[in-house]
PDB file of C-alpha atoms in Angstrom:
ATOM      1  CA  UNK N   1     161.353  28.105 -29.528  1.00  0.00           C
ATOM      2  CA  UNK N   2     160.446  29.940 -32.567  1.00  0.00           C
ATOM      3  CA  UNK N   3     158.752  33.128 -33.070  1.00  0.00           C
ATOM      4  CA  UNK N   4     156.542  34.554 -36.789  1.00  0.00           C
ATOM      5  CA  UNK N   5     156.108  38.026 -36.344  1.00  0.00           C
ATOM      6  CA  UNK N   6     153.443  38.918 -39.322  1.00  0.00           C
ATOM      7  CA  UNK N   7     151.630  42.004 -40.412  1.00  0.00           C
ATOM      8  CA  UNK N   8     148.348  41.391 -40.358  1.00  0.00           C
ATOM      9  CA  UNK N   9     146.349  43.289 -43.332  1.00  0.00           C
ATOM     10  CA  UNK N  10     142.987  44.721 -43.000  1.00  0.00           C
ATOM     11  CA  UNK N  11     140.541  42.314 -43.977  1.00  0.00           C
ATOM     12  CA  UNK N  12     142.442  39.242 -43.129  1.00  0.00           C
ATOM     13  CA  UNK N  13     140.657  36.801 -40.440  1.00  0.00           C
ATOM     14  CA  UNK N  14     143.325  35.396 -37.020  1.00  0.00           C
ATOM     15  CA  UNK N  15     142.370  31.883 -38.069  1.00  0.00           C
ATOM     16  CA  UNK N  16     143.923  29.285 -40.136  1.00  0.00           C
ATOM     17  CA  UNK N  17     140.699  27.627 -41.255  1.00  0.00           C
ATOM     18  CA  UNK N  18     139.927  28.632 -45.128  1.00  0.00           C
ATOM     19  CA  UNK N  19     136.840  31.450 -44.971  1.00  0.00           C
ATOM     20  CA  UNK N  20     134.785  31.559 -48.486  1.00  0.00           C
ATOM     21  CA  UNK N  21     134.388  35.488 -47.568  1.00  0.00           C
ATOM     22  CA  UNK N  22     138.071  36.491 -46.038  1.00  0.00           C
ATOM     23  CA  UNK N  23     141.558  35.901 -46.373  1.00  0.00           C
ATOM     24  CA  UNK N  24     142.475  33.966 -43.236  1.00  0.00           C
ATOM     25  CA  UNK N  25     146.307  33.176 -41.743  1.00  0.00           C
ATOM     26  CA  UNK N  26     146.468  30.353 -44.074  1.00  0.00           C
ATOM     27  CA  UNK N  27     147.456  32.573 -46.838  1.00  0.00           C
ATOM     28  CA  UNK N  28     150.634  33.621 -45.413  1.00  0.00           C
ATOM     29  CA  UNK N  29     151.484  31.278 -42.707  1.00  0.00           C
ATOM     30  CA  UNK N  30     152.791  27.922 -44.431  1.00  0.00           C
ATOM     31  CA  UNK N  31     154.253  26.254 -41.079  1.00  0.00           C
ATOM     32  CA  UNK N  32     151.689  23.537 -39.306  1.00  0.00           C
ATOM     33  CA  UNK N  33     153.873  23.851 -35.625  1.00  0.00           C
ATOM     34  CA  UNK N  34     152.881  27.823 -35.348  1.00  0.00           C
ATOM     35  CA  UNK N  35     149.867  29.131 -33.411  1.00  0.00           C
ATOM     36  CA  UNK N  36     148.519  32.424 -33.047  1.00  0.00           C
ATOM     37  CA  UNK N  37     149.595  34.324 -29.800  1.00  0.00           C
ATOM     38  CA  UNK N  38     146.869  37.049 -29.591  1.00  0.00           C
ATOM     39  CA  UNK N  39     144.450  37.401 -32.177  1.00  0.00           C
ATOM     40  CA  UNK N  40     143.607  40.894 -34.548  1.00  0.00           C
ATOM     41  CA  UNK N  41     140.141  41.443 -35.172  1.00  0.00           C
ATOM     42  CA  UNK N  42     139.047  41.246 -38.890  1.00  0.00           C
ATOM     43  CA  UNK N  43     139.104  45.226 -39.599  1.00  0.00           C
ATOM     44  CA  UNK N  44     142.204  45.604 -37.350  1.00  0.00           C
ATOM     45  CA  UNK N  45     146.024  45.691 -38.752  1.00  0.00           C
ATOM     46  CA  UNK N  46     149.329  45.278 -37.779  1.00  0.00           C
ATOM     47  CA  UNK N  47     151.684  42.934 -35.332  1.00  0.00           C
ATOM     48  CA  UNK N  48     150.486  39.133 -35.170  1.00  0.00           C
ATOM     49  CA  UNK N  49     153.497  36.910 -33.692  1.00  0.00           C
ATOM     50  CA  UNK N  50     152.953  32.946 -34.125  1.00  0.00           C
ATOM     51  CA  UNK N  51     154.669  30.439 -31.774  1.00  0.00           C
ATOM     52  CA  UNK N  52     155.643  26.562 -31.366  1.00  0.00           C
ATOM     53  CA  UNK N  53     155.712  27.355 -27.447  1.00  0.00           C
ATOM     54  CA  UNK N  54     153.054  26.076 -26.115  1.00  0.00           C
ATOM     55  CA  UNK N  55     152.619  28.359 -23.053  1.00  0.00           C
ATOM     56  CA  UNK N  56     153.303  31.569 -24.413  1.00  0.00           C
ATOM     57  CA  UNK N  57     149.798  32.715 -25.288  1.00  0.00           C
ATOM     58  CA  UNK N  58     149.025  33.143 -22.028  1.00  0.00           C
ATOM     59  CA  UNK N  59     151.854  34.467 -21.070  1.00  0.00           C
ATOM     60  CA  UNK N  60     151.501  37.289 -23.090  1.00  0.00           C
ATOM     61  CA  UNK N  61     147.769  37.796 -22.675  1.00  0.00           C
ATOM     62  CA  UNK N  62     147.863  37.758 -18.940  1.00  0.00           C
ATOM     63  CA  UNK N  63     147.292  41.572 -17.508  1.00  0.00           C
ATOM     64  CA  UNK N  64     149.412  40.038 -14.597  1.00  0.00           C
ATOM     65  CA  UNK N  65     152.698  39.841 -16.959  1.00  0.00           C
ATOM     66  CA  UNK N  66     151.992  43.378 -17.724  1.00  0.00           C
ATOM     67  CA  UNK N  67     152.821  42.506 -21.768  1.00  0.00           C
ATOM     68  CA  UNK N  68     151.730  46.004 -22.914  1.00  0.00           C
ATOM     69  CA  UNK N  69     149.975  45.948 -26.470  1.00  0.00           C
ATOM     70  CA  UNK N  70     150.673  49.371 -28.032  1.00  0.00           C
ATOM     71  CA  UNK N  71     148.055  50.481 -30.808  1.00  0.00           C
ATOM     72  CA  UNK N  72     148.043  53.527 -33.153  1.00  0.00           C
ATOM     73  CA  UNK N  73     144.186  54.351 -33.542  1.00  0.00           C
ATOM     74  CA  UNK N  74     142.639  56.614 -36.038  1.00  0.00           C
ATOM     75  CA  UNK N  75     139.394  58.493 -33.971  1.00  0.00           C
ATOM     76  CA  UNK N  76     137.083  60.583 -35.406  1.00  0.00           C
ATOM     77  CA  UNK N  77     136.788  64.364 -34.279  1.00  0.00           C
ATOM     78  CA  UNK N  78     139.763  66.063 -32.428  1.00  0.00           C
ATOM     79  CA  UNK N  79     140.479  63.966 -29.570  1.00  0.00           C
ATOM     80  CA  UNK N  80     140.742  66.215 -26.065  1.00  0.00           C
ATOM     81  CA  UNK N  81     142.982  66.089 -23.380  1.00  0.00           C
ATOM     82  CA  UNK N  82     140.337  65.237 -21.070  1.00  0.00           C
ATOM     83  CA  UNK N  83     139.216  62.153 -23.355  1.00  0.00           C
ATOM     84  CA  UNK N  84     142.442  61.166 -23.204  1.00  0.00           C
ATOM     85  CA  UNK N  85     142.783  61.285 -19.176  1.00  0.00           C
ATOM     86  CA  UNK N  86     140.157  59.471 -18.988  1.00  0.00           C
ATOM     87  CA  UNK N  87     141.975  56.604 -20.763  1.00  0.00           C
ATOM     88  CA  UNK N  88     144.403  56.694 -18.834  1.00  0.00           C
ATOM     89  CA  UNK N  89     142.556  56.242 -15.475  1.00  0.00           C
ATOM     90  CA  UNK N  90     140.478  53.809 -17.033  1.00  0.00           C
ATOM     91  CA  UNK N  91     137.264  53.354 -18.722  1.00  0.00           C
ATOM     92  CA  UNK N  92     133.748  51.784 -17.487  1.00  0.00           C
ATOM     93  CA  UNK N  93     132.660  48.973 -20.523  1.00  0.00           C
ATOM     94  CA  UNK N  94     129.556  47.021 -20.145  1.00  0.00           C
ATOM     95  CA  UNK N  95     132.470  44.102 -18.669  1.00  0.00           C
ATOM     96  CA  UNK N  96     133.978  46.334 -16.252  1.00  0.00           C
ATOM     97  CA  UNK N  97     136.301  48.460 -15.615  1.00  0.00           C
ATOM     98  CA  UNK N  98     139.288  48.731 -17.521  1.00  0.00           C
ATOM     99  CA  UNK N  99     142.750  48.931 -16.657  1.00  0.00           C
ATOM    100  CA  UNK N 100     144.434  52.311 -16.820  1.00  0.00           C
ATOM    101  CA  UNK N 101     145.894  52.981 -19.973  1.00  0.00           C
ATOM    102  CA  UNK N 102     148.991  54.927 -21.274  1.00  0.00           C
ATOM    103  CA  UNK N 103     147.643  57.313 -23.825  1.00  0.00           C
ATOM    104  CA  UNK N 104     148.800  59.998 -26.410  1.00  0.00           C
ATOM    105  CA  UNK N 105     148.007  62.398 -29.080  1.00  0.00           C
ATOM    106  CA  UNK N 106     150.200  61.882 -31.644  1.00  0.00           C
ATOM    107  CA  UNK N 107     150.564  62.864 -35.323  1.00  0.00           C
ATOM    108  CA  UNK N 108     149.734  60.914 -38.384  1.00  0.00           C
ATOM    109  CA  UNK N 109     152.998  58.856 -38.751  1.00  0.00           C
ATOM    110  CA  UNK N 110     155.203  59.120 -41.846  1.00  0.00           C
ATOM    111  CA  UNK N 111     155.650  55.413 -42.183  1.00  0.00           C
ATOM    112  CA  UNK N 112     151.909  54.982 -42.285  1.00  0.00           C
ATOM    113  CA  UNK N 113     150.913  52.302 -45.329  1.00  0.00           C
ATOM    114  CA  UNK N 114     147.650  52.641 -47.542  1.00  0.00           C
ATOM    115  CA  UNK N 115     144.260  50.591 -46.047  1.00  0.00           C
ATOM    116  CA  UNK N 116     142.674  48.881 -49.114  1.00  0.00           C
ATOM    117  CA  UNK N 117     139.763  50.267 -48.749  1.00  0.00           C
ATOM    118  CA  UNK N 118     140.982  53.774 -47.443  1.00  0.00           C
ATOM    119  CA  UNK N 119     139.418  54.937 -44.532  1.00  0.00           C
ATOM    120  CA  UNK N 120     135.781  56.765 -45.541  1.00  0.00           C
ATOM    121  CA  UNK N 121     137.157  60.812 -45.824  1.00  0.00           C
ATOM    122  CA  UNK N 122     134.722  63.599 -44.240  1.00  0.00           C
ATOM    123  CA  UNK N 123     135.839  67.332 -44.898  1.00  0.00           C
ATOM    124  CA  UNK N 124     133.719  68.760 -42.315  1.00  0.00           C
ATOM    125  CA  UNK N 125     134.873  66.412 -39.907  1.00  0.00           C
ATOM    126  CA  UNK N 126     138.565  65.709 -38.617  1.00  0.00           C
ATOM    127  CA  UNK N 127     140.243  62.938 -37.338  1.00  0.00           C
ATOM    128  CA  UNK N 128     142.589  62.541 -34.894  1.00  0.00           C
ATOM    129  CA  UNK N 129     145.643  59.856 -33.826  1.00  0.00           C
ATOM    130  CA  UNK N 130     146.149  58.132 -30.548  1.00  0.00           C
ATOM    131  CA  UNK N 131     149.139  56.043 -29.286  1.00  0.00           C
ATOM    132  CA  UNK N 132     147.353  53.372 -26.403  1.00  0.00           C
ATOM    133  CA  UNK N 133     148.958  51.332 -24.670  1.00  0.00           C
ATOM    134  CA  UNK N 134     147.232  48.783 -22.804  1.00  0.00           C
ATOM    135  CA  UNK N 135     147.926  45.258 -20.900  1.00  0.00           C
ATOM    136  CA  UNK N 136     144.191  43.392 -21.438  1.00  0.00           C
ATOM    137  CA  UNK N 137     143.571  41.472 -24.105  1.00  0.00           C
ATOM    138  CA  UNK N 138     139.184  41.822 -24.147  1.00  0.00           C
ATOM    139  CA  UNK N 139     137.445  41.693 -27.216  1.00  0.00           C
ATOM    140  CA  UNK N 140     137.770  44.865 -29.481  1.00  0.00           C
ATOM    141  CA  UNK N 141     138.565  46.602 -25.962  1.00  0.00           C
ATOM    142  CA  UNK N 142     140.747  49.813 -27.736  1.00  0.00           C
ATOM    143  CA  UNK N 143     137.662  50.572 -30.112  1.00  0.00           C
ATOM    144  CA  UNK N 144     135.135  50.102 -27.340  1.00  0.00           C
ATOM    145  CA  UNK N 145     137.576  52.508 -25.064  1.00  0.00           C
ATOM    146  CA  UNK N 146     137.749  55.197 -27.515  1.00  0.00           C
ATOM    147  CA  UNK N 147     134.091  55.415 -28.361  1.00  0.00           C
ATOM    148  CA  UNK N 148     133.355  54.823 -24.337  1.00  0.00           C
ATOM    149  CA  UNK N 149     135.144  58.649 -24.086  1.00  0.00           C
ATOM    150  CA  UNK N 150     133.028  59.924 -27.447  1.00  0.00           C
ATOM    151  CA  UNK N 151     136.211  59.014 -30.310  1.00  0.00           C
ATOM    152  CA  UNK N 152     135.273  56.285 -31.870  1.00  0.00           C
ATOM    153  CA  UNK N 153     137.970  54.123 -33.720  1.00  0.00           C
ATOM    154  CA  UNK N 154     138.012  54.840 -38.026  1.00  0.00           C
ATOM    155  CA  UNK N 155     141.343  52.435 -38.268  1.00  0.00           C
ATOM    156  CA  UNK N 156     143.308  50.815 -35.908  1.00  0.00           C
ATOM    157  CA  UNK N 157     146.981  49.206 -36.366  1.00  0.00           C
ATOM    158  CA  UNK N 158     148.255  46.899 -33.230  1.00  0.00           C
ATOM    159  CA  UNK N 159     152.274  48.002 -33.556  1.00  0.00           C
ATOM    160  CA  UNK N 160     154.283  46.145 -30.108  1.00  0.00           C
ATOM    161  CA  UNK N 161     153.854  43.410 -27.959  1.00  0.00           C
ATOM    162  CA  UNK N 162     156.221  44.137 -25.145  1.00  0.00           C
ATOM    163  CA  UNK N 163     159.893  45.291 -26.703  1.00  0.00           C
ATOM    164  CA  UNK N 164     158.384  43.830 -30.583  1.00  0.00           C
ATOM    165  CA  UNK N 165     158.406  46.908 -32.411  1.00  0.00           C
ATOM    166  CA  UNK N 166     156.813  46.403 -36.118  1.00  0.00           C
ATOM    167  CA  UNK N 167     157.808  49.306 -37.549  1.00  0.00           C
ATOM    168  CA  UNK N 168     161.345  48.681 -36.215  1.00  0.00           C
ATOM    169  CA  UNK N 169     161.437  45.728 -38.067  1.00  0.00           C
ATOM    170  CA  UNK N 170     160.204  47.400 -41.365  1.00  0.00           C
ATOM    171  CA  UNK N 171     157.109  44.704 -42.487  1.00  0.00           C
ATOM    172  CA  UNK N 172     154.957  45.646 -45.046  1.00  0.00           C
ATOM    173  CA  UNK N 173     151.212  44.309 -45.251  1.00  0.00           C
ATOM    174  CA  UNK N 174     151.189  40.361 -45.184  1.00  0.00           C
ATOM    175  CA  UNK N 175     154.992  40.137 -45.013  1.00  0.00           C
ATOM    176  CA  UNK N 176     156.439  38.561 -42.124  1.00  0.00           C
ATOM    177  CA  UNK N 177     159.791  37.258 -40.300  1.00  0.00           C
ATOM    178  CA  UNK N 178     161.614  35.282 -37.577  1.00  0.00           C
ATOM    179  CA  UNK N 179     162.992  36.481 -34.721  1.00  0.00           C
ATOM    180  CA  UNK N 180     165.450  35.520 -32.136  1.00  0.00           C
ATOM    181  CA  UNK N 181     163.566  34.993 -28.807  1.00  0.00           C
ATOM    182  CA  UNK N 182     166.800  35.766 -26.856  1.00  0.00           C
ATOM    183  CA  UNK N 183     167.268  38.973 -27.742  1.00  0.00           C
ATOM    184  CA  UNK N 184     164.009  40.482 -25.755  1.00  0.00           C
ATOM    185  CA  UNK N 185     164.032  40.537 -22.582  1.00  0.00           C
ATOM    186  CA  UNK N 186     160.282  39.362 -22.624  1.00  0.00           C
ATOM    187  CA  UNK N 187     160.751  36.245 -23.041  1.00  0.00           C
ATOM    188  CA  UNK N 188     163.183  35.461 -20.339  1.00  0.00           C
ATOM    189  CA  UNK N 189     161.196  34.354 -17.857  1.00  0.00           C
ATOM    190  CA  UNK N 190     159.394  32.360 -19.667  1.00  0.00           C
ATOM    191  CA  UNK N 191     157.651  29.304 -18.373  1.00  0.00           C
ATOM    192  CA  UNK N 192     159.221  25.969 -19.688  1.00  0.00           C
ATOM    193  CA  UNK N 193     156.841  24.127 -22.509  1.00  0.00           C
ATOM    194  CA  UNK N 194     155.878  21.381 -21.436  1.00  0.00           C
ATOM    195  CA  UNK N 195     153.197  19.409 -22.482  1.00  0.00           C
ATOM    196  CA  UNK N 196     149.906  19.276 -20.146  1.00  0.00           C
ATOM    197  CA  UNK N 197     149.399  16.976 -17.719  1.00  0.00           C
ATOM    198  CA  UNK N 198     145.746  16.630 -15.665  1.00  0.00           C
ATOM    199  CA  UNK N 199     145.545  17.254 -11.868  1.00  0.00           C
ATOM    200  CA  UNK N 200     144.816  13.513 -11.190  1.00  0.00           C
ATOM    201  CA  UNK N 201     148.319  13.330 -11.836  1.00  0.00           C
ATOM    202  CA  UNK N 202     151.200  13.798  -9.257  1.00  0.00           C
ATOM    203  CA  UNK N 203     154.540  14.531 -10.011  1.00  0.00           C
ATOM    204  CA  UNK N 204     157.686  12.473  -8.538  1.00  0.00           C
ATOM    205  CA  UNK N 205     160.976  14.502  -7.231  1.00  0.00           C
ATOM    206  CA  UNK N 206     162.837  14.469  -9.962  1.00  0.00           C
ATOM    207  CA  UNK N 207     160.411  13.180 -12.344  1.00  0.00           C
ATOM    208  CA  UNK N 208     158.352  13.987 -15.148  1.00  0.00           C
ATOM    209  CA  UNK N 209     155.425  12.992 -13.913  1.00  0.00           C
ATOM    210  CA  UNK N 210     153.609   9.764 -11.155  1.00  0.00           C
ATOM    211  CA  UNK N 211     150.816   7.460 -10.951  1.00  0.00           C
ATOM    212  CA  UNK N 212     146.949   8.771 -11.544  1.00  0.00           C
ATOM    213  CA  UNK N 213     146.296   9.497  -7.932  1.00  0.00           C
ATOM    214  CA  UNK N 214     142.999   6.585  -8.590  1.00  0.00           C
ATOM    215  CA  UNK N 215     145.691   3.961  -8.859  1.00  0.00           C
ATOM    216  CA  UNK N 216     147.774   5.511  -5.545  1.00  0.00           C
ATOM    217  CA  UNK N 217     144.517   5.179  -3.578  1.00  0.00           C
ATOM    218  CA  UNK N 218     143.736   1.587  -4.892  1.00  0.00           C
ATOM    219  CA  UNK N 219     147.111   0.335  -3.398  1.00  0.00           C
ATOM    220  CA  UNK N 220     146.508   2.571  -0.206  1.00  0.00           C
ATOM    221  CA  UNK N 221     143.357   0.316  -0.014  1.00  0.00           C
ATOM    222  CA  UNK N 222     144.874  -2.678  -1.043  1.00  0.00           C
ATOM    223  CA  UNK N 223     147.524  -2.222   1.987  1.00  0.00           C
ATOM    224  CA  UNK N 224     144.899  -1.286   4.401  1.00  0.00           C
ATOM    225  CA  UNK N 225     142.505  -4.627   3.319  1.00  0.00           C
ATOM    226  CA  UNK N 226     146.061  -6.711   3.870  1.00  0.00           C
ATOM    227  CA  UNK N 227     146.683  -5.257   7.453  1.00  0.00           C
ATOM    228  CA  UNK N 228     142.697  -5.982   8.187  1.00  0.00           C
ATOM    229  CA  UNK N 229     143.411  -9.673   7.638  1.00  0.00           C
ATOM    230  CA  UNK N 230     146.069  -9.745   9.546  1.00  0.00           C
ATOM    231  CA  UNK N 231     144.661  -8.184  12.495  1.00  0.00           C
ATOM    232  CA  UNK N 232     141.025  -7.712  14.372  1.00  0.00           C
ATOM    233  CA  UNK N 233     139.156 -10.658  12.912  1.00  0.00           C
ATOM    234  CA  UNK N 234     135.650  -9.560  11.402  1.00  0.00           C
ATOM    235  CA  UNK N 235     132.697 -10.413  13.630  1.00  0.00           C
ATOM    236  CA  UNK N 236     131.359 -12.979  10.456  1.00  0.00           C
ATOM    237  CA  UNK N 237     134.654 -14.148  10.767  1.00  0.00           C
ATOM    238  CA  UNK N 238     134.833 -15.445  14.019  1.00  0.00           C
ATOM    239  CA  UNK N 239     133.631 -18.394  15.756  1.00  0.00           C
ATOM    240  CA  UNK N 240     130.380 -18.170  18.396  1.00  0.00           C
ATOM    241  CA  UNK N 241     132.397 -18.766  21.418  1.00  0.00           C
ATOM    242  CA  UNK N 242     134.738 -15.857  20.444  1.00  0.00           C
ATOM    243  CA  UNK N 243     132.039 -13.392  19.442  1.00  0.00           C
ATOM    244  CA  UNK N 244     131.436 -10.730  22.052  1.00  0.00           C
ATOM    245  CA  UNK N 245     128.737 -10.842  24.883  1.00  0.00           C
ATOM    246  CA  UNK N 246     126.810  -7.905  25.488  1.00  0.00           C
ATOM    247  CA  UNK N 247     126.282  -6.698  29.182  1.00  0.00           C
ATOM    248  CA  UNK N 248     122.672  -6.177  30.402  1.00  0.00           C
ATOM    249  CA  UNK N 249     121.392  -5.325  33.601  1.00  0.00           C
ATOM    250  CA  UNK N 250     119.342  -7.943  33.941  1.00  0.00           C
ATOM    251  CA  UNK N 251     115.615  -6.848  32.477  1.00  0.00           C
ATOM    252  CA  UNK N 252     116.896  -7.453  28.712  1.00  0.00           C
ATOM    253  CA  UNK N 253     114.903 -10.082  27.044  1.00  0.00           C
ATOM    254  CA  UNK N 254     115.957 -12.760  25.246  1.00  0.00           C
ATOM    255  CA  UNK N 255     115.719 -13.115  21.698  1.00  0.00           C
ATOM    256  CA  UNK N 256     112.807 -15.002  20.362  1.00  0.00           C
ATOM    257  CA  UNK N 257     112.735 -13.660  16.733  1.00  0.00           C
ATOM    258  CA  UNK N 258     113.654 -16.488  13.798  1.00  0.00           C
ATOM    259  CA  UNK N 259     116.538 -14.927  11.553  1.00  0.00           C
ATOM    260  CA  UNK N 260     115.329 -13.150   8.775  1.00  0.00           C
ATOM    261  CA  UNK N 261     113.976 -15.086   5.932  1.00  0.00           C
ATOM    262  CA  UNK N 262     113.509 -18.397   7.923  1.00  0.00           C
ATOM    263  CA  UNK N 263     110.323 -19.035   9.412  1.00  0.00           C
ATOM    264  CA  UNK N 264     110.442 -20.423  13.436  1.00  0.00           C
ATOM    265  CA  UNK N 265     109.396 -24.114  12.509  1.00  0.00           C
ATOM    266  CA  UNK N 266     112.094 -24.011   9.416  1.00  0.00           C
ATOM    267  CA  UNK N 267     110.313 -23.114   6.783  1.00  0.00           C
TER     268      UNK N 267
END
């Protein structure tokens, strides 16, 4: 399994097909067996990773794995403690509520590159920082969170996955690097990739896969039309003295009516 962690610039679309407007993943990501795990929106930054497993996108994305995202977010005004409570117990979006967040004031960090463009400067009004951490993956969710509580989002940079620290590993803008899946313990239980197989399928013990189950039934009819000619003969099939007599009491008449499609004279 291999495993492209890439800072994402600003400005940069999470798709490999060429964009007349953007930069796209093409421009940095040369190998045709990667795919994106978790997409960055256009005027987002930060930690992309790109996979040959074929399962682990939704590994990671599933709120059930509990793969926290953490994000440093530029908001405008002073953030407040009760904003950021809020946050934390989880915030009402026009999708539904959200899951509860971890969140934090925190400083502007030292390691903190330049945005090309720079984020638009207002003297009369400040801006604060936010660590969130959160375990959904909906679109734009942290920007739509922070403006839900009256912060809305100037710049945000996505900087873990789980135990994938960017900043630990020291990328700049557009650079990015390989890293050994074995030493994180997130991907240790990860499901085996295997390639997918459609529920009309059924595996064998032991096996890598069985019969479409069409086919199983066909021979499951097949047997059953071979143990019908061997048994019960078919009323068409038998002769008239072996065809069965029904039991009247006596007042039933007796049929007078030509078969269908032959007139009573033959004709």
């Amino acid at each position: 399994m291999k495993i492209v962690v890439l800072n994402k610039p600003f400005d940069v679309l999470s798709q490999f097909r060429e964009d007349s407007a953007h930069l796209t993943l093409s421009h940095f990501i040369h190998d045709p067996d990667l795919r994106l795990a978790g997409r960055l929106d256009l005027d987002s930054e930060g930690l992309m990773f790109l996979t040959d497993h074929g399962g682990l996108n939704q590994y990671i994305t599933n709120p059930a794995n509990k793969k926290f995202k953490t994000y440093l977010a530029q908001v405008d005004g002073d953030v407040t403690e009760e904003a950021l409570e809020q946050l934390r117990k989880g915030v009402e979006l026009a999708d539904g509520m959200t899951l509860p967040a971890k969140a934090l004031k925190v400083d502007q960090p030292e390691w903190l590159w330049d945005r090309d463009p720079p984020v638009r400067y207002r003297a009369n009004i400040p801006t604060s920082w936010i660590e969130l951490q959160i375990c959904e993956g909906r679109n734009r969710q942290v920007r739509r969170m922070t403006a839900a509580v009256g912060f809305p989002t100037l710049r945000l940079i996505r900087t873990k996955i789980g135990a994938i620290d960017l900043i630990r590993l020291g990328l700049q803008p557009g650079e990015q690097t390989e890293i050994e899946p074995l030493l994180y313990p997130d991907f240790k239980d990860l499901p085996e990739d295997k390639p997918y197989r459609s529920r009309s399928y059924v595996k064998k013990p032991g096996g890598t896969g069985g019969k479409p189950m069409h086919q199983k039934k066909k021979e499951a009819d097949k047997k059953d039309g071979d143990k019908k000619k061997s048994g019960t003969k078919r009323i068409w099939q038998m002769d008239e003295s072996e065809k069965p007599r029904r039991k009247t009491n006596g007042t039933t008449r007796p049929n007078t009516k030509a078969p269908r499609g032959r007139s009573r004279n033959g004709r």
